[in-house]
Amino acid sequence: MFFVFTSTCKVLCFASYVAANFLPLSAAAAAPDSSAEDDFQKLQRNESSSLHERARKVLELTWRTTTTRPGWRREKRSDDGDVIDSRRGPSRKIFRLTGRVELSPRRLLEELFHKIEQVPAWNPTVAKSQVLQKIDENTDITYQVTAKIAAGIISSRDFVVLRQWAEKEGHFIAAARSTSNNFKPEQDGIIRAHSGPGCWLISPIEHEPDACKVQWLMDTDLKGWLPRVAVDRAIPRAMEDFMRHLRSHVRTLRGR
């Protein structure tokens, strides 16, 4: 994977830096300049800080979009009672699903964020999910592959995503947006899609500690040669499917 290759390149560059700063070879001058290692560690910290800051901006943007931004239009109500709204973004529709899940807010955050690699075990719409790089306790970079949707009309897509979660005003929010392909090269036979700013906003329900309200913001460009009308119909169905599998998983968790 490219992120491993990138790290290897950094190590080689660091080694060259140290070699260039050796004193003439002698018993008294065999040790490299320790400041080189300090510089390398600073570089790594700066890169992590940059990713953290980008993720924080996505989180703030999706918080505003989900909680305060007007202009949402009703698309449908699912058989499970989820309401799906949409609004026009710069180049495509942005969707928001609002529903209820019978799990505490913190436990749902655990399932959707911290246990992201376990999602394919309970959700057949996700073929693969892995954490590529952990930035800090709240921020990481993940890789997901979706299964075919819309009866196979839309083939598998994959995403490289920068994510961050936070607790804001009594709510949990887990935000995400596509990031550089350098962390995972494109795979043969899978179209690399793009995720715009999206999030899960998980809110408590008064007097119901074992339930929560969820809002799921999705801004996705599936790429490939797909009619926009087909995509706009397929995405709400995919959101409904995900919620159906999530609720089935939650019933299993509550039965343990």
CSV table of N, CA and C in Angstrom, one decimal, residues 58-60 62-64 66 109 113 164-168 171-175 199-202:
chain,number,residue,atom,x,y,z
A,58,VAL,N,-13.8,19.7,8.3
A,58,VAL,CA,-14.9,18.9,7.7
A,58,VAL,C,-16.0,18.7,8.8
A,59,LEU,N,-15.5,18.4,10.0
A,59,LEU,CA,-16.5,18.2,11.1
A,59,LEU,C,-17.3,19.5,11.4
A,60,GLU,N,-16.7,20.6,11.4
A,60,GLU,CA,-17.4,21.9,11.6
A,60,GLU,C,-18.4,22.2,10.5
A,62,THR,N,-19.9,20.0,8.4
A,62,THR,CA,-21.0,19.1,8.4
A,62,THR,C,-21.9,19.3,9.6
A,63,TRP,N,-21.4,19.8,10.7
A,63,TRP,CA,-22.2,20.2,11.8
A,63,TRP,C,-23.2,21.3,11.5
A,64,ARG,N,-22.6,22.3,10.8
A,64,ARG,CA,-23.5,23.4,10.4
A,64,ARG,C,-24.5,23.0,9.3
A,66,THR,N,-25.8,20.1,8.8
A,66,THR,CA,-26.8,19.2,9.4
A,66,THR,C,-27.8,19.9,10.3
A,109,LEU,N,-21.9,5.3,18.4
A,109,LEU,CA,-20.7,5.9,17.9
A,109,LEU,C,-19.6,4.8,17.9
A,113,PHE,N,-17.9,4.2,14.3
A,113,PHE,CA,-16.6,4.8,14.1
A,113,PHE,C,-15.5,3.9,14.6
A,164,GLN,N,-13.1,12.0,11.5
A,164,GLN,CA,-12.9,12.6,12.8
A,164,GLN,C,-14.2,12.6,13.6
A,165,TRP,N,-14.2,12.3,14.9
A,165,TRP,CA,-15.4,12.4,15.7
A,165,TRP,C,-15.1,13.4,16.8
A,166,ALA,N,-16.2,13.9,17.4
A,166,ALA,CA,-16.2,14.8,18.5
A,166,ALA,C,-17.5,14.8,19.2
A,167,GLU,N,-17.5,15.3,20.4
A,167,GLU,CA,-18.7,15.5,21.2
A,167,GLU,C,-19.0,17.0,21.2
A,168,LYS,N,-20.2,17.4,20.7
A,168,LYS,CA,-20.6,18.8,20.6
A,168,LYS,C,-22.0,19.0,21.1
A,171,HIS,N,-24.1,16.1,21.7
A,171,HIS,CA,-24.3,15.2,20.6
A,171,HIS,C,-22.9,14.6,20.2
A,172,PHE,N,-22.9,13.5,19.6
A,172,PHE,CA,-21.7,12.9,19.0
A,172,PHE,C,-21.8,13.2,17.5
A,173,ILE,N,-20.7,13.6,16.9
A,173,ILE,CA,-20.7,13.7,15.5
A,173,ILE,C,-19.4,13.1,14.9
A,174,ALA,N,-19.6,12.2,13.9
A,174,ALA,CA,-18.5,11.6,13.2
A,174,ALA,C,-18.5,12.0,11.8
A,175,ALA,N,-17.5,12.8,11.4
A,175,ALA,CA,-17.5,13.4,10.1
A,175,ALA,C,-16.4,12.7,9.2
A,199,CYS,N,-21.4,13.1,7.4
A,199,CYS,CA,-21.3,12.8,8.8
A,199,CYS,C,-22.4,11.9,9.3
A,200,TRP,N,-22.2,11.4,10.5
A,200,TRP,CA,-23.3,10.8,11.4
A,200,TRP,C,-23.4,11.8,12.5
A,201,LEU,N,-24.6,12.3,12.8
A,201,LEU,CA,-24.9,13.1,14.0
A,201,LEU,C,-25.8,12.3,14.9
A,202,ILE,N,-25.3,12.0,16.0
A,202,ILE,CA,-26.0,11.0,17.0
A,202,ILE,C,-26.4,11.8,18.2
